[in-house]
GROMACS .gro file of C-alpha atoms in nm:
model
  410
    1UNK     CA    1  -4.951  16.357 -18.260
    2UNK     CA    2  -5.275  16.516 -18.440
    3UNK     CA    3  -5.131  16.821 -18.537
    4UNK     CA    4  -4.797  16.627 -18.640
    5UNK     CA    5  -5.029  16.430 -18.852
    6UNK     CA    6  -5.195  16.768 -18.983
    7UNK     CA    7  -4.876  16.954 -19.013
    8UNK     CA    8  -4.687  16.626 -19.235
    9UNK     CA    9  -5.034  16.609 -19.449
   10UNK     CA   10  -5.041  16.935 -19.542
   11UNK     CA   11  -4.678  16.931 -19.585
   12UNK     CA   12  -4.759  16.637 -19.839
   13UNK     CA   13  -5.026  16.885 -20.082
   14UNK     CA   14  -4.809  17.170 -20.093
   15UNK     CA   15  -4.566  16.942 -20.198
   16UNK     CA   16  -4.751  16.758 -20.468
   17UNK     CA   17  -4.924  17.076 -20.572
   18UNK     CA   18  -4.580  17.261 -20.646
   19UNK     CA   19  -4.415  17.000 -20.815
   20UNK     CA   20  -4.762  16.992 -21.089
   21UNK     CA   21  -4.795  17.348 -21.043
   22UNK     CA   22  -4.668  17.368 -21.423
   23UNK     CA   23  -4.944  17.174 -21.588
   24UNK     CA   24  -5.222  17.366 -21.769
   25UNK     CA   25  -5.618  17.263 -21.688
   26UNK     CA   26  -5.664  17.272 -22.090
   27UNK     CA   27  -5.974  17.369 -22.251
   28UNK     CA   28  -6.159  17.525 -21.916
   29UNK     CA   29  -6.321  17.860 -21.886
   30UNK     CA   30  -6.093  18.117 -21.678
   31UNK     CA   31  -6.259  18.245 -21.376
   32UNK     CA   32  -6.177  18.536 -21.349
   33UNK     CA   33  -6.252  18.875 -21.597
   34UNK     CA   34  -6.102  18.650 -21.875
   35UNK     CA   35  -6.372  18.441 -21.879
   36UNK     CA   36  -6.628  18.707 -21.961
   37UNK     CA   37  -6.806  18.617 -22.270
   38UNK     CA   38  -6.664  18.257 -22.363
   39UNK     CA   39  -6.954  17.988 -22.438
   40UNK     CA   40  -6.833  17.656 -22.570
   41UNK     CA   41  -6.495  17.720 -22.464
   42UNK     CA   42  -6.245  17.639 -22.765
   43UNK     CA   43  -6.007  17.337 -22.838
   44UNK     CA   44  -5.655  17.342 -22.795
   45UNK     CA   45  -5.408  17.107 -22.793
   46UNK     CA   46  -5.170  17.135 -22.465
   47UNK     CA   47  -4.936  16.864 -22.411
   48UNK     CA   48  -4.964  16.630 -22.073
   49UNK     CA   49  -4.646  16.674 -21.824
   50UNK     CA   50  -4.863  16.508 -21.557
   51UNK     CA   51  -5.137  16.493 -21.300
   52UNK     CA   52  -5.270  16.886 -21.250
   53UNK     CA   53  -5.479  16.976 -20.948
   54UNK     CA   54  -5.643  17.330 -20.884
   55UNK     CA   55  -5.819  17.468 -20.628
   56UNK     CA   56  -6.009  17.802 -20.674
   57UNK     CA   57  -6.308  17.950 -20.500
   58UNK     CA   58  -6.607  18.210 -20.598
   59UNK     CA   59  -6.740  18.474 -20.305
   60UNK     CA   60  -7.032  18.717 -20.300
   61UNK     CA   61  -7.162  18.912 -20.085
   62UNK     CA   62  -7.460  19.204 -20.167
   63UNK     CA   63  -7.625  19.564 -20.027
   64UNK     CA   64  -7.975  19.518 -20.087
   65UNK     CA   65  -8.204  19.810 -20.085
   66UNK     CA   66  -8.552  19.671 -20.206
   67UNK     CA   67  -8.910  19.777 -20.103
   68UNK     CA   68  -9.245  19.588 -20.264
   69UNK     CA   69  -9.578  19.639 -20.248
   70UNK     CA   70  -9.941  19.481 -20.384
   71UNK     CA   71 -10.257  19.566 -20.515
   72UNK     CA   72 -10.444  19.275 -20.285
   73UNK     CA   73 -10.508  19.342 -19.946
   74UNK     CA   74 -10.256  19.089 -19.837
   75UNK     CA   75  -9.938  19.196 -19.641
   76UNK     CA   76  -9.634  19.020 -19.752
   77UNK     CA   77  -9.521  18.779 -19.533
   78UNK     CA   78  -9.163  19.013 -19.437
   79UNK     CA   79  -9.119  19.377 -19.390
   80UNK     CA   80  -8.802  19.453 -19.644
   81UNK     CA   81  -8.523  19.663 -19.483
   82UNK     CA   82  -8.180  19.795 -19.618
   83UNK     CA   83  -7.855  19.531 -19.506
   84UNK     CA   84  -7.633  19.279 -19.627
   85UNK     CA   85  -7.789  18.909 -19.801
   86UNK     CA   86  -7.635  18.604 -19.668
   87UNK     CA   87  -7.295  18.582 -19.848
   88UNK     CA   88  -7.266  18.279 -20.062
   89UNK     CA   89  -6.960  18.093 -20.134
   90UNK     CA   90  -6.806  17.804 -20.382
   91UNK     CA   91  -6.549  17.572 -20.376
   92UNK     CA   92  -6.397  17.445 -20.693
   93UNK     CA   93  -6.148  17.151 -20.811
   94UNK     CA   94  -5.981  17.125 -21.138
   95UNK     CA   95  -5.784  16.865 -21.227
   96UNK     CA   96  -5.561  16.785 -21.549
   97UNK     CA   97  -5.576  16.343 -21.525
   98UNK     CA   98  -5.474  16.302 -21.910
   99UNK     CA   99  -5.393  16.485 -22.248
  100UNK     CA  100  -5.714  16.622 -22.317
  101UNK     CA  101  -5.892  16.469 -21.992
  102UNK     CA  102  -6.001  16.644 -21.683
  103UNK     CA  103  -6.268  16.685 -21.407
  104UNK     CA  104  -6.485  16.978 -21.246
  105UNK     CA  105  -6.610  16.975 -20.951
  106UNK     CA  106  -6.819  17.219 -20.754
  107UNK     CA  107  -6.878  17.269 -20.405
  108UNK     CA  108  -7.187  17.552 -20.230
  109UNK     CA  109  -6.962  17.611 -19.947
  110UNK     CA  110  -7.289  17.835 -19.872
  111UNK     CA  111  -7.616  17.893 -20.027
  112UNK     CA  112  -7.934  18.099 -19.972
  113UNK     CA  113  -8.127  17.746 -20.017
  114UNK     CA  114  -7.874  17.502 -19.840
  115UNK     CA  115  -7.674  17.764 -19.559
  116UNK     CA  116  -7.448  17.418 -19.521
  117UNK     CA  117  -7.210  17.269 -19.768
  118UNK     CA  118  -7.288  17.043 -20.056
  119UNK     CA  119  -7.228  16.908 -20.385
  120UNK     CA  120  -7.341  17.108 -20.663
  121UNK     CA  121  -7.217  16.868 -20.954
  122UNK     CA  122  -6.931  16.786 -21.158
  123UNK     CA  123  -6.805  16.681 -21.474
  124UNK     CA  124  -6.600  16.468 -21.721
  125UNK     CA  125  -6.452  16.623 -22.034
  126UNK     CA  126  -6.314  16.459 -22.302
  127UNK     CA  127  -6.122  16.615 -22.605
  128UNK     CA  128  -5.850  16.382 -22.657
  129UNK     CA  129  -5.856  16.002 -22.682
  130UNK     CA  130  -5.441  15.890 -22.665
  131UNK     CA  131  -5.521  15.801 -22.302
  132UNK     CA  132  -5.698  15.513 -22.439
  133UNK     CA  133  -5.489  15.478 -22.744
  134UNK     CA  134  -5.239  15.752 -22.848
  135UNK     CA  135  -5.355  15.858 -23.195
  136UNK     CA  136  -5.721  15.693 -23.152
  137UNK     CA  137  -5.937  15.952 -23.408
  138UNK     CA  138  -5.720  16.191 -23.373
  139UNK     CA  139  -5.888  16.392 -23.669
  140UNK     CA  140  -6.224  16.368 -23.477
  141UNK     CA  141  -6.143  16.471 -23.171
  142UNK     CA  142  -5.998  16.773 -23.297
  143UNK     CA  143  -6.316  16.908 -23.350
  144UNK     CA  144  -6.529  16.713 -23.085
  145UNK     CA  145  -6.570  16.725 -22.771
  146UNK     CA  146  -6.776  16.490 -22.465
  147UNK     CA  147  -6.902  16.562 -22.152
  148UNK     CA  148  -7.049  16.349 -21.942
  149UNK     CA  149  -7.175  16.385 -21.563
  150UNK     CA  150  -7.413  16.546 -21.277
  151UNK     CA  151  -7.392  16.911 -21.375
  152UNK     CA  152  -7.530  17.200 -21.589
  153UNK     CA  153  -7.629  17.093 -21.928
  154UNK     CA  154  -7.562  17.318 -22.252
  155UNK     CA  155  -7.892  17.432 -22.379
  156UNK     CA  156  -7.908  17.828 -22.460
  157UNK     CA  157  -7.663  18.056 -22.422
  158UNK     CA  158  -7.813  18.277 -22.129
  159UNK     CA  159  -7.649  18.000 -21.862
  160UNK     CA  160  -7.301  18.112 -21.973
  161UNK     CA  161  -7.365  18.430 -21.866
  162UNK     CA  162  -7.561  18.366 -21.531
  163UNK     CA  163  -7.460  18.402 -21.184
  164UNK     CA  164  -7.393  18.023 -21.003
  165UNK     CA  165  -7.438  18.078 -20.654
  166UNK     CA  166  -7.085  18.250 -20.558
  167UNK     CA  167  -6.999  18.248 -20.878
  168UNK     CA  168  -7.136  18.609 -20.998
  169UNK     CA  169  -6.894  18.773 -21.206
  170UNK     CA  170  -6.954  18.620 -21.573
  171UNK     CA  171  -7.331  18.797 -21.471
  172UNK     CA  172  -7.338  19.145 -21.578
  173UNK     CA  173  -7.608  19.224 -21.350
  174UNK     CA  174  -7.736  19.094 -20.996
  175UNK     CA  175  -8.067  18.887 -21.083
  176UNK     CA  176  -8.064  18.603 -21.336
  177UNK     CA  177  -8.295  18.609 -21.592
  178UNK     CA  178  -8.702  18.547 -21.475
  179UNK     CA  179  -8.744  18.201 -21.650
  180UNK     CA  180  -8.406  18.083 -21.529
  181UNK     CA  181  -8.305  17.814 -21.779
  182UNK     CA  182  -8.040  17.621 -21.554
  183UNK     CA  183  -8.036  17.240 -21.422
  184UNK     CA  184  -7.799  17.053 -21.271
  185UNK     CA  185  -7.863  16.663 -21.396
  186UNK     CA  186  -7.700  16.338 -21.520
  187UNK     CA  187  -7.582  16.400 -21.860
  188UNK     CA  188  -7.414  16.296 -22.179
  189UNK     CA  189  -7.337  16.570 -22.401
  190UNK     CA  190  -7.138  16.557 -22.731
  191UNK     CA  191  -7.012  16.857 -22.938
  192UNK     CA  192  -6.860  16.994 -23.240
  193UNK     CA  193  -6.678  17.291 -23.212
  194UNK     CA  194  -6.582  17.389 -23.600
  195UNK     CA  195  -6.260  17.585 -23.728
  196UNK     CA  196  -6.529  17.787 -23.964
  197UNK     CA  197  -6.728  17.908 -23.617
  198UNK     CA  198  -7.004  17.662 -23.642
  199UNK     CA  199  -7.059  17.476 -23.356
  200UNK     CA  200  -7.340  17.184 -23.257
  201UNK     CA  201  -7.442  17.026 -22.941
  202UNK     CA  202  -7.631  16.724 -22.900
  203UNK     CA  203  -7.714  16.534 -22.533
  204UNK     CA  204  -7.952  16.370 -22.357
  205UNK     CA  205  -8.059  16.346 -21.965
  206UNK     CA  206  -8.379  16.219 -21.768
  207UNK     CA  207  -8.456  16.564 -21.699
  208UNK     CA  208  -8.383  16.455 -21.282
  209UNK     CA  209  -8.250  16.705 -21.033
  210UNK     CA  210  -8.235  16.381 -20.770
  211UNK     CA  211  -8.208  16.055 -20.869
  212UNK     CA  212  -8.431  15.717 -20.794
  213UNK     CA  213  -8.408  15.422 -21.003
  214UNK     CA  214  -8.769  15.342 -20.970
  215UNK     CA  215  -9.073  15.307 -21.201
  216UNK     CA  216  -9.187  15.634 -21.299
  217UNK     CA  217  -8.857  15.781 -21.273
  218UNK     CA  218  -8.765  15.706 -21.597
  219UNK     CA  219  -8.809  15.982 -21.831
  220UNK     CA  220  -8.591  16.078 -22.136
  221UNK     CA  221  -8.469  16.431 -22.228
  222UNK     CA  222  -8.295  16.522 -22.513
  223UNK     CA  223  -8.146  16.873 -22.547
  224UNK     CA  224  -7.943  17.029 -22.883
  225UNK     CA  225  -7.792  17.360 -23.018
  226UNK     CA  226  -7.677  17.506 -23.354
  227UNK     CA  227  -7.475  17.791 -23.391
  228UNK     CA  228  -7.202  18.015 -23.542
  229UNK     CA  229  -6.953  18.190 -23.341
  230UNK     CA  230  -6.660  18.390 -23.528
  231UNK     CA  231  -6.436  18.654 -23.434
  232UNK     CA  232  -6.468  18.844 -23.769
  233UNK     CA  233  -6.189  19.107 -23.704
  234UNK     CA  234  -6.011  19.274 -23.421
  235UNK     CA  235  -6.318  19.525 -23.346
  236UNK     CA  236  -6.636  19.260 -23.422
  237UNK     CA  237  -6.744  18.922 -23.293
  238UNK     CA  238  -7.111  18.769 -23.404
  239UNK     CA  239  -7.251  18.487 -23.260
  240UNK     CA  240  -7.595  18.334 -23.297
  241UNK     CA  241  -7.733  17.987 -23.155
  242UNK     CA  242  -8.036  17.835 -23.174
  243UNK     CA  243  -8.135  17.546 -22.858
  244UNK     CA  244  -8.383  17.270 -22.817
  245UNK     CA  245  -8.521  17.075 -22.514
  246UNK     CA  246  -8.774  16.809 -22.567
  247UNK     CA  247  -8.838  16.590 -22.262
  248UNK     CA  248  -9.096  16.291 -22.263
  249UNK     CA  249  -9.399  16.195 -22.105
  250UNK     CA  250  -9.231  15.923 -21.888
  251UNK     CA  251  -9.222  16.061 -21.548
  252UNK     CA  252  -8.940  16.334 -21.615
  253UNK     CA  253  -9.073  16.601 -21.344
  254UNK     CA  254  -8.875  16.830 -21.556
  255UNK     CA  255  -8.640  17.058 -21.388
  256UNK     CA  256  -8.502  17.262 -21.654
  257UNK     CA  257  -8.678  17.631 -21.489
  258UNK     CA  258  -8.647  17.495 -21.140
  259UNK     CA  259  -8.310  17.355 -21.113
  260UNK     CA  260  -8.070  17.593 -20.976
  261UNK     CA  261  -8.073  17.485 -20.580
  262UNK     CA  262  -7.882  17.819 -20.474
  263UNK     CA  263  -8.194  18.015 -20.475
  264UNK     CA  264  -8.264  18.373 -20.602
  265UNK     CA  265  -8.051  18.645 -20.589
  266UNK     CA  266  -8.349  18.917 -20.497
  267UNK     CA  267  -8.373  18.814 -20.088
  268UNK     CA  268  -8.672  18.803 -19.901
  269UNK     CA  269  -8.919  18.951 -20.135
  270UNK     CA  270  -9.272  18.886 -20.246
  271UNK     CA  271  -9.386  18.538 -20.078
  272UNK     CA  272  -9.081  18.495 -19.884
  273UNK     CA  273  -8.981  18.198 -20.064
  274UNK     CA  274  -8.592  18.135 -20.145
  275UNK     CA  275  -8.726  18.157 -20.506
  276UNK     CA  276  -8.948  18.461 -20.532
  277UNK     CA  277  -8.848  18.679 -20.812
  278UNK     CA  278  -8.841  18.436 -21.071
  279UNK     CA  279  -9.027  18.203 -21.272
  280UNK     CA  280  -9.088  17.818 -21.320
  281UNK     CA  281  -9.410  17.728 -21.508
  282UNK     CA  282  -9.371  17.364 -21.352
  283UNK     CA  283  -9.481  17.148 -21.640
  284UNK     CA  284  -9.352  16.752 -21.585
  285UNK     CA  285  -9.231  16.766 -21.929
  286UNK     CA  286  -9.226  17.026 -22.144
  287UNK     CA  287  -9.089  17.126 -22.538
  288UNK     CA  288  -8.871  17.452 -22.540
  289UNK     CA  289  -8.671  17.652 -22.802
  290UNK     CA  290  -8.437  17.967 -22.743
  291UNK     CA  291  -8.256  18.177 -22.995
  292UNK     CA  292  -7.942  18.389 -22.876
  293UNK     CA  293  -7.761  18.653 -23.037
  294UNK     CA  294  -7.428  18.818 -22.976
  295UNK     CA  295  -7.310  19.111 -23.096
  296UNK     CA  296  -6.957  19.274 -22.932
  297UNK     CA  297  -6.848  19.553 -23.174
  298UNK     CA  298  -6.544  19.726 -22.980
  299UNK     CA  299  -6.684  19.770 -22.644
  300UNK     CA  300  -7.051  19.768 -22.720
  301UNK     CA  301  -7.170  19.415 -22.649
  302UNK     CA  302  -7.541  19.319 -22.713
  303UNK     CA  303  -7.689  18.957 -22.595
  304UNK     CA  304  -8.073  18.867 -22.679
  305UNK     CA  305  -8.267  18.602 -22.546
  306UNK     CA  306  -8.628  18.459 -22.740
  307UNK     CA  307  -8.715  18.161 -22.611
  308UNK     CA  308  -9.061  17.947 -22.624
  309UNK     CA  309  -9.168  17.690 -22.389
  310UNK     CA  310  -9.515  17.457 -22.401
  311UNK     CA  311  -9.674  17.270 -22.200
  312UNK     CA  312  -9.590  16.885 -22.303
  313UNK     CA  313  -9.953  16.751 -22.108
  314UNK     CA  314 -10.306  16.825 -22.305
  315UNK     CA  315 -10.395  17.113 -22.130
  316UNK     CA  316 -10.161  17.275 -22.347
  317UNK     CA  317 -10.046  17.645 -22.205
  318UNK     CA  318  -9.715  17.810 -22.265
  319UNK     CA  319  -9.444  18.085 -22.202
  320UNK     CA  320  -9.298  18.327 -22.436
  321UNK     CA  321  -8.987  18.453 -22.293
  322UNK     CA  322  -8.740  18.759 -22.374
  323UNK     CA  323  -8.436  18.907 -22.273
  324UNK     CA  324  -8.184  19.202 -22.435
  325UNK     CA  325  -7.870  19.338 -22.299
  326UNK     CA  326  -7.679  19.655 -22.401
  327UNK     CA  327  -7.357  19.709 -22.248
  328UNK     CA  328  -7.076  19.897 -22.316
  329UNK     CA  329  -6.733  19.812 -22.152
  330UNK     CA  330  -6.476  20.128 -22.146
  331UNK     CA  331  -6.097  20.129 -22.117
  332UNK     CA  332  -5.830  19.993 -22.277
  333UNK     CA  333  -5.860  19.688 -22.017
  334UNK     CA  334  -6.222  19.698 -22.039
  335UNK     CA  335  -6.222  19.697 -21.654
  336UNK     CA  336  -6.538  19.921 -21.632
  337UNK     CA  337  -6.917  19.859 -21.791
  338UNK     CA  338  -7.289  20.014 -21.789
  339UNK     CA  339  -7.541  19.859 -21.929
  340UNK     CA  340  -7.952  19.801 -21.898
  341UNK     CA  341  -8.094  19.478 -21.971
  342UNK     CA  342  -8.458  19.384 -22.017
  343UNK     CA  343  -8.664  19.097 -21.948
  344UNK     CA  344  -9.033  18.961 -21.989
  345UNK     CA  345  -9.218  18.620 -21.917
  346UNK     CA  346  -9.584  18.636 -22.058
  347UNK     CA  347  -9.804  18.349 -22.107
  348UNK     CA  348 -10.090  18.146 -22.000
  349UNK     CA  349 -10.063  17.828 -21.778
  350UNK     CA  350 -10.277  17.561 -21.953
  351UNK     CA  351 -10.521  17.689 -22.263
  352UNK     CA  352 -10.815  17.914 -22.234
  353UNK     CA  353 -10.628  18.040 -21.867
  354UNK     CA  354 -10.558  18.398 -21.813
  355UNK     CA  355 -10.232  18.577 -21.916
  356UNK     CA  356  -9.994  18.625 -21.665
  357UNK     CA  357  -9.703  18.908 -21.736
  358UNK     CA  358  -9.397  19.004 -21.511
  359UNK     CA  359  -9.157  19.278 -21.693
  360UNK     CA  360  -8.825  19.359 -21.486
  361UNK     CA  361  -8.578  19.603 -21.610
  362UNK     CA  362  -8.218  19.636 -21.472
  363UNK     CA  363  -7.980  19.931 -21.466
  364UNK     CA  364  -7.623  19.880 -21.389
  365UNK     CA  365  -7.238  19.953 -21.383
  366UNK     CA  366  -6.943  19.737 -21.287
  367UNK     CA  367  -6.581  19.782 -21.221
  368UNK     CA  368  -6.295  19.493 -21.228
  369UNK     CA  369  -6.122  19.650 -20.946
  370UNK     CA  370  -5.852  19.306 -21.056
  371UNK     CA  371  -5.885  19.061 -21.306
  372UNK     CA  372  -6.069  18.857 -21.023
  373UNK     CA  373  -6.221  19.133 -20.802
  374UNK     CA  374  -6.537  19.258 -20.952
  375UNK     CA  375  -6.784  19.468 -20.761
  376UNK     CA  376  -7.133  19.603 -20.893
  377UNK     CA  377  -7.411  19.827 -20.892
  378UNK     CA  378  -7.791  19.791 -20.984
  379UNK     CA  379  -8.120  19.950 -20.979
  380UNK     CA  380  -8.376  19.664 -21.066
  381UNK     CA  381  -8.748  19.689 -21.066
  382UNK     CA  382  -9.010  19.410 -21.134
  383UNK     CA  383  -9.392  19.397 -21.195
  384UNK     CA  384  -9.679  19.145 -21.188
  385UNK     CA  385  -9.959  19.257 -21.477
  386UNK     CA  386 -10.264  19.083 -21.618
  387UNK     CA  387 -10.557  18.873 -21.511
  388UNK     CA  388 -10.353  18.537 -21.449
  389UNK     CA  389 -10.257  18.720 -21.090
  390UNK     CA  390 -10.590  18.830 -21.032
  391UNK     CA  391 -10.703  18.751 -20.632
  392UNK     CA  392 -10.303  18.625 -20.558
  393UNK     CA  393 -10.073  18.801 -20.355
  394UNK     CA  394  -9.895  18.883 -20.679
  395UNK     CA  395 -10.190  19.094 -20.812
  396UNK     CA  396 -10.065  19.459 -20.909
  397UNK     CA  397  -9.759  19.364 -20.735
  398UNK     CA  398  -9.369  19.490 -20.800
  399UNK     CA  399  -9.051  19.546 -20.661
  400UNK     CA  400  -8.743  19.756 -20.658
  401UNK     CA  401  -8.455  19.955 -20.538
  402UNK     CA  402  -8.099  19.965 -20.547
  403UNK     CA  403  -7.853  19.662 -20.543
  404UNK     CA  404  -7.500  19.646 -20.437
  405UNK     CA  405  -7.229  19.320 -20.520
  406UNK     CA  406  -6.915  19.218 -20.440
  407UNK     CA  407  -6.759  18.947 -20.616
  408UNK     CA  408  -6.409  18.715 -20.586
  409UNK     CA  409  -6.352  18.462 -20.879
  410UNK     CA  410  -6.021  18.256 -20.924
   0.00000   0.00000   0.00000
């Protein structure tokens, strides 16, 4: 009777999933190779023909050929050898509930951080309002757009291009970047996508990777962007945004460096930790402001990262922060790219502390062996530099080697 049951239920989805098959998710990011390089994605108008539901799923898997070493006397904590990382994997739902309405949800099937399944987050997005009222500002909405949920919020650029757990192959490269600007909180987020390629973004969160609704929980963040993004011929797009992210004093345990629960993509290195590699200066609230550029001229394709961050408490401190990618994408299809990309972090914890530095640089190539199969190579090294490591296991420290991915998007 159980497998009756099973075999009539599934029976049942196949069915329902056929007969909506049709429908468009409108206004989402593709995930496979056409995705690479959309931000804000753009607004179009699809008509409903009813209730769309689809299922897709990210996979990675990497080679990692790392060594490490230190300055202190200190022996890190594990002996690096040549094998395969702990693949990761995501499950996604799309789903088309209205003219200009539908939901995202993601799923870490597995994680470095959490090897069983859970909820990353999930979204609402709004760019049409007839299912309230068919017409309702239709001449705003054209141009506007809400989103509202648990789930990555829009400040910068450089989490567009980032690699979510499974979910590797908008990321050029292996590593995300050192001072790893992604959170997954509650959220209300409003934009304006312009005709003329300007664009604005203005939302708010608590700046709360779990949620309490007690006293001291209750801080306020409030994040916005400016930009202009045009395609100014067939050979050259330009695109340049400016971000801010301003959280309070009222107990936001900010989470914007520290919020991506999947863990690093470098295993086992330095400390051990599920997060060695990168960097989260830990401040409970915090002011910060990055610049991006975008330059794709033909094939060529340059992204830049400058971003600021202080310390919102009296001790003052702060983190400047840099990034610049070169790549250049051959073929008619574009299916194959090199590229280097560099990054830095330098900066003192509070005032009147020592500097601390780390400098990585990556070195890579990638071919779409499908529009969804992507697989990748890397040589990455990193280094720990001035007095603010002094007497830490990170003193004179660095690592490096050679990087192999495999990645499945669709």
């Amino acid at each position: 009777m159980y497998a009756l049951a099973l075999f009539i239920a599934l029976f049942g989805i196949l069915s329902t999933t056929t007969e909506v098959v049709a429908q468009q998710i409108a206004n989402d990011r593709p995930a496979g190779r056409a995705g690479i390089n959309v931000f804000e994605v753009a607004k179009e108008d699809v008509p409903f023909e009813g209730l769309a539901v689809r299922l897709g799923g990210d996979f990675a898997l990497q080679f990692q050929g790392l060594t490490q070493e230190s300055a202190v006397d200190s022996v890190f904590p594990n002996k690096l050898a040549n094998n395969f990382n702990l693949p990761a994997a995501n499950q996604n739902v799309d789903a088309q509930l209205a003219k200009g309405l539908r939901v995202h949800l993601r799923t870490y099937l597995s994680s470095r951080h959490h090897t069983e399944a859970y909820v990353k987050g999930g979204y609402l997005q709004i760019d049409d309002l007839d299912f309230v009222s068919e017409g309702l500002l239709s001449d705003v909405m054209q141009v506007v757009r809400v989103r509202v949920g648990m789930d990555d919020i829009n400040y910068g650029d450089a989490h567009f291009r980032r690699s979510d757990n499974a979910q590797t192959l908008y990321n050029p490269f292996v590593g995300n970047y050192i001072m790893d600007s992604f959170t997954t909180e509650p959220f209300l987020e409003v934009s304006y996508l312009g005709r003329g390629g300007i664009l604005a973004v203005i939302g708010a969160t608590n700046g709360r990777l779990n949620q309490k609704p007690t006293d001291g929980d209750n801080g306020l963040v409030v994040y916005s962007k400016v930009g202009y993004d045009k395609q100014m011929n067939d050979a050259l797009r330009v695109r340049l945004t400016g971000s801010l992210y301003r959280s309070s004093a009222g107990g936001t345990r900010d989470y914007l460096y520290g919020g991506d629960r999947a863990g690093g993509r470098y295993y086992a290195i330095l400390g051990g930790g599920d997060f060695d590699g990168r960097f989260n200066p830990r401040y409970a609230h915090q002011t910060a402001v990055m610049i991006n550029p975008f330059v794709k001229y033909n094939g060529i394709e340059f992204f830049g990262l400058l971003e600021s961050v202080s310390n919102g408490a009296d001790a003052g401190g702060g983190y400047t922060h840099i990034g610049s990618e070169l790549l250049y994408r051959l073929g008619e299809e574009e299916d194959i790219y090199v590229g280097a990309r560099y990054n830095q972090v330098s900066g003192e914890q509070v005032d009147g502390a020592a500097t601390r530095t780390i400098d990585r640089l990556n070195i890579g190539a990638g071919w779409f062996m499908t529009d969804n199969v992507l697989s990748k190579l890397e040589y990455v090294t990193q280094t720990y530099s001035e007095e603010g490591f002094t007497g830490t296991l990170l003193e004179g420290a660095d690592f490096g080697g050679v990087m192999l991915e495999a990645v499945i998007s669709f």
